[in-house]
Short mmCIF file of C-alpha atoms in Angstrom, two decimals:
data_model
loop_
_atom_site.label_atom_id
_atom_site.label_comp_id
_atom_site.label_asym_id
_atom_site.label_seq_id
_atom_site.Cartn_x
_atom_site.Cartn_y
_atom_site.Cartn_z
CA ILE U 1 0.00 0.00 0.00
CA LEU U 2 1.46 3.35 -1.05
CA MET U 3 0.84 6.52 0.91
CA THR U 4 0.89 9.85 -0.94
CA GLN U 5 0.95 13.16 0.90
CA SER U 6 0.15 16.59 -0.47
CA PRO U 7 1.38 19.19 -0.74
CA ALA U 8 5.09 18.52 -0.37
CA THR U 9 5.53 21.96 1.19
CA LEU U 10 2.89 24.16 2.79
CA SER U 11 3.54 27.80 3.70
CA VAL U 12 1.20 29.14 6.37
CA SER U 13 1.23 32.17 8.64
CA PRO U 14 1.22 31.75 12.43
CA GLY U 15 -2.33 31.82 13.70
CA ASP U 16 -3.77 30.47 10.45
CA ARG U 17 -5.12 26.99 9.74
CA ALA U 18 -3.12 24.29 7.96
CA THR U 19 -4.67 21.36 6.12
CA LEU U 20 -2.48 18.41 5.13
CA SER U 21 -3.66 15.53 2.97
CA CYS U 22 -2.75 11.86 2.79
CA ARG U 23 -4.06 9.31 0.32
CA ALA U 24 -3.68 5.53 0.45
CA SER U 25 -3.47 3.44 -2.71
CA GLN U 26 -6.16 1.14 -1.32
CA SER U 27 -8.53 1.21 1.61
CA ILE U 28 -6.92 1.17 5.04
CA ASN U 29 -10.16 1.82 6.95
CA THR U 30 -9.00 4.08 9.80
CA ASN U 31 -5.62 2.40 10.35
CA LEU U 32 -3.74 5.65 9.93
CA ALA U 33 -1.36 7.64 12.08
CA TRP U 34 0.12 11.13 11.77
CA TYR U 35 3.55 12.07 13.11
CA GLN U 36 5.36 15.36 13.62
CA HIS U 37 9.11 15.42 13.09
CA LYS U 38 11.53 18.24 13.80
CA PRO U 39 15.22 18.12 12.81
CA GLY U 40 17.38 16.39 15.39
CA GLN U 41 14.40 15.25 17.43
CA ALA U 42 12.41 12.08 17.87
CA PRO U 43 9.30 11.82 15.71
CA ARG U 44 6.13 12.39 17.74
CA LEU U 45 2.85 10.53 17.36
CA LEU U 46 0.01 13.02 16.92
CA ILE U 47 -2.97 11.02 15.73
CA HIS U 48 -3.84 7.32 15.52
CA GLY U 49 -6.98 5.61 14.31
CA ALA U 50 -7.21 8.47 11.77
CA SER U 51 -8.83 10.81 14.29
CA THR U 52 -7.77 9.99 17.87
CA ARG U 53 -5.26 12.38 19.39
CA ALA U 54 -2.34 10.74 21.15
CA THR U 55 -1.70 11.46 24.80
CA GLY U 56 -0.71 15.06 25.45
CA ILE U 57 -1.43 16.34 21.93
CA PRO U 58 -3.15 19.75 21.90
CA ASP U 59 -6.68 19.90 20.55
CA ARG U 60 -5.63 22.24 17.75
CA PHE U 61 -4.49 19.05 16.00
CA SER U 62 -7.31 17.04 14.45
CA GLY U 63 -7.47 14.16 12.03
CA SER U 64 -10.25 12.94 9.79
CA GLY U 65 -10.96 10.50 7.01
CA SER U 66 -11.36 6.80 6.37
CA GLY U 67 -10.77 4.40 3.54
CA THR U 68 -8.25 6.09 1.27
CA ASP U 69 -8.43 9.83 1.98
CA PHE U 70 -7.25 11.47 5.19
CA THR U 71 -6.65 14.97 6.49
CA LEU U 72 -4.63 16.45 9.32
CA THR U 73 -5.80 19.91 10.34
CA ILE U 74 -3.86 22.23 12.58
CA SER U 75 -5.95 25.17 13.66
CA SER U 76 -4.29 28.42 14.73
CA LEU U 77 -0.68 27.47 13.98
CA GLN U 78 1.85 28.05 16.73
CA SER U 79 5.56 28.61 16.14
CA GLU U 80 6.37 25.14 17.49
CA ASP U 81 4.11 23.50 14.89
CA PHE U 82 6.41 24.20 11.95
CA ALA U 83 7.90 20.80 11.16
CA VAL U 84 7.58 17.88 8.76
CA TYR U 85 4.44 15.77 9.06
CA TYR U 86 4.15 12.16 8.00
CA CYS U 87 1.16 9.90 7.60
CA GLN U 88 1.57 6.16 8.04
CA HIS U 89 -0.73 3.20 7.62
CA TYR U 90 -0.66 0.19 9.91
CA ILE U 91 -3.23 -2.12 8.40
CA ASN U 92 -1.82 -5.65 8.23
CA TRP U 93 1.54 -4.39 9.44
CA PRO U 94 4.36 -4.99 8.82
CA PRO U 95 5.50 -3.45 6.66
CA TYR U 96 4.68 -0.01 7.89
CA SER U 97 4.40 2.46 5.04
CA PHE U 98 4.96 6.17 5.47
CA GLY U 99 4.03 9.00 3.18
CA GLN U 100 6.86 11.12 1.83
CA GLY U 101 6.05 13.94 4.25
CA THR U 102 4.70 17.48 4.13
CA LYS U 103 6.99 20.27 5.26
CA LEU U 104 5.00 22.94 7.07
CA GLU U 105 6.90 26.21 6.88
CA ILE U 106 6.34 29.74 8.06
CA LYS U 107 4.89 32.07 5.45
CA GLN B 1 12.15 6.78 26.94
CA LEU B 2 14.23 5.22 24.21
CA VAL B 3 17.92 6.00 23.70
CA GLU B 4 19.80 4.74 20.66
CA SER B 5 23.56 4.32 20.41
CA GLY B 6 26.19 2.65 18.28
CA GLY B 7 26.13 4.74 15.14
CA GLY B 8 29.22 6.11 13.44
CA LEU B 9 31.32 6.05 10.29
CA VAL B 10 31.53 2.64 8.63
CA LYS B 11 33.27 1.58 5.43
CA PRO B 12 31.26 0.05 2.59
CA GLY B 13 30.89 -3.66 3.20
CA GLY B 14 31.39 -3.15 6.90
CA SER B 15 29.20 -3.83 9.91
CA VAL B 16 27.85 -1.99 12.91
CA ARG B 17 25.57 -2.88 15.81
CA LEU B 18 23.00 -0.40 17.02
CA SER B 19 21.46 -0.49 20.48
CA CYS B 20 18.29 1.03 21.92
CA GLU B 21 17.89 1.20 25.68
CA ALA B 22 14.35 1.46 26.99
CA SER B 23 13.17 2.85 30.28
CA GLY B 24 9.94 3.94 31.93
CA PHE B 25 7.72 1.16 30.59
CA LEU B 26 7.47 -2.63 30.53
CA PHE B 27 9.84 -3.29 27.65
CA LYS B 28 9.20 -7.03 27.70
CA ASN B 29 5.55 -6.41 26.74
CA ALA B 30 6.25 -4.12 23.80
CA SER B 31 6.66 -4.82 20.11
CA MET B 32 9.54 -2.76 18.79
CA ASN B 33 10.72 -1.39 15.47
CA TRP B 34 13.65 0.23 13.74
CA VAL B 35 12.88 3.07 11.33
CA ARG B 36 15.46 5.04 9.38
CA GLN B 37 15.73 8.38 7.65
CA ALA B 38 18.32 8.91 4.94
CA PRO B 39 19.68 12.47 4.49
CA GLY B 40 17.01 14.66 2.93
CA LYS B 41 14.55 11.78 2.74
CA GLY B 42 11.48 10.61 4.62
CA LEU B 43 10.93 7.87 7.16
CA GLU B 44 11.48 4.26 6.10
CA TRP B 45 10.45 1.26 8.20
CA VAL B 46 13.33 -1.22 8.59
CA SER B 47 12.39 -4.04 10.96
CA SER B 48 9.95 -5.23 13.64
CA ILE B 49 10.22 -7.69 16.52
CA GLY B 50 7.55 -9.04 18.85
CA PRO B 51 7.71 -8.89 22.64
CA ILE B 52 9.37 -12.28 23.02
CA SER B 53 10.84 -12.38 19.53
CA THR B 54 8.12 -14.73 18.30
CA TYR B 55 7.91 -12.70 15.13
CA ILE B 56 10.56 -10.79 13.23
CA TYR B 57 10.08 -8.90 9.97
CA TYR B 58 12.35 -6.91 7.67
CA ALA B 59 11.97 -4.47 4.83
CA ASP B 60 12.98 -5.91 1.47
CA SER B 61 15.83 -3.39 1.27
CA VAL B 62 17.59 -4.85 4.33
CA ARG B 63 16.49 -8.49 4.51
CA GLY B 64 19.48 -10.80 4.64
CA ARG B 65 21.84 -8.01 5.73
CA PHE B 66 20.28 -6.67 8.94
CA THR B 67 19.36 -8.63 12.07
CA ILE B 68 17.01 -7.38 14.77
CA SER B 69 17.14 -8.81 18.28
CA ARG B 70 16.28 -7.90 21.85
CA ASP B 71 17.31 -8.66 25.43
CA ASN B 72 14.29 -8.18 27.68
CA ALA B 73 16.39 -8.69 30.81
CA LYS B 74 18.42 -5.63 29.82
CA ASN B 75 15.51 -3.61 28.36
CA SER B 76 17.44 -3.39 25.12
CA LEU B 77 16.76 -3.63 21.40
CA PHE B 78 19.48 -4.22 18.84
CA LEU B 79 20.04 -3.97 15.11
CA GLN B 80 23.04 -5.65 13.51
CA LEU B 81 23.85 -4.06 10.16
CA ASP B 82 26.10 -6.09 7.83
CA ARG B 83 27.30 -5.63 4.26
CA LEU B 84 26.59 -1.95 4.45
CA SER B 85 26.42 0.31 1.40
CA ALA B 86 26.12 4.07 0.94
CA GLU B 87 22.35 3.66 0.60
CA ASP B 88 22.22 2.58 4.26
CA THR B 89 23.49 5.97 5.43
CA ALA B 90 20.72 7.26 7.67
CA VAL B 91 19.59 8.17 11.13
CA TYR B 92 18.22 5.02 12.72
CA PHE B 93 15.36 5.37 15.19
CA CYS B 94 13.93 2.75 17.50
CA ALA B 95 10.19 3.00 18.09
CA ARG B 96 7.62 1.26 20.26
CA VAL B 97 4.31 -0.10 18.97
CA SER B 98 1.32 1.27 20.83
CA ARG B 99 -0.68 -1.24 22.86
CA THR B 100 -3.98 0.38 21.81
CA SER B 101 -3.34 0.72 18.10
CA ALA B 102 -0.42 -0.34 15.93
CA ALA B 103 0.92 3.18 15.63
CA LEU B 104 4.43 3.97 16.88
CA ASP B 105 3.83 5.89 20.08
CA LEU B 106 7.36 6.33 21.46
CA TRP B 107 10.52 7.07 19.52
CA GLY B 108 14.15 7.65 20.33
CA GLN B 109 16.14 10.57 18.96
CA GLY B 110 18.10 8.34 16.63
CA THR B 111 21.69 7.41 15.91
CA LEU B 112 23.48 8.30 12.68
CA VAL B 113 25.15 5.64 10.57
CA THR B 114 27.36 6.97 7.79
CA VAL B 115 28.67 4.50 5.23
CA SER B 116 31.63 5.96 3.39
CA SER B 117 35.18 5.09 2.44
#
């Protein structure tokens, strides 16, 4: 199963909303996770089950979708939110398959 | 937390053993993974191992060259990398599988392996 993220780069102003997309090449139901990754740091689980926030994740992060099309929305972007975001499916894992990532940068 | 070690500069064809020390949770109950990130690239799953090593899986790109193992008595995960090539240059992360989903809910900060002559 291939995971495709769009856009590759997203430029957004602090305080604005960011919408990131992830598409699976076949249905994965809601077996989808989103991760945030900053340079030199450990990746951080944000969302699992397509829409369930992981422990300690602020409610400005929300996930939606099922089947093949998924969205991560970050409302009111904070400075610490600028990072690379990856989607990943875990249906019938392994293998785990990650999307190629979306770089969220400051506009 | 998870803390990786063992990375460094390795010659093509060489070997290196990575370690991941776990703390703060029941390591013996957790499925574990290695994931890597080549320079300028995204995340790539490498290998998985079950809590008592009853299952082990590898990505096609590393099968036959890499060996995953664990020592539950020492709360440690390992990855033996053999017959290395430049394409294996990457930061290697260890990651825990969540008990409530199959997402990876805890990651280390990674250790860099550079394969170069």
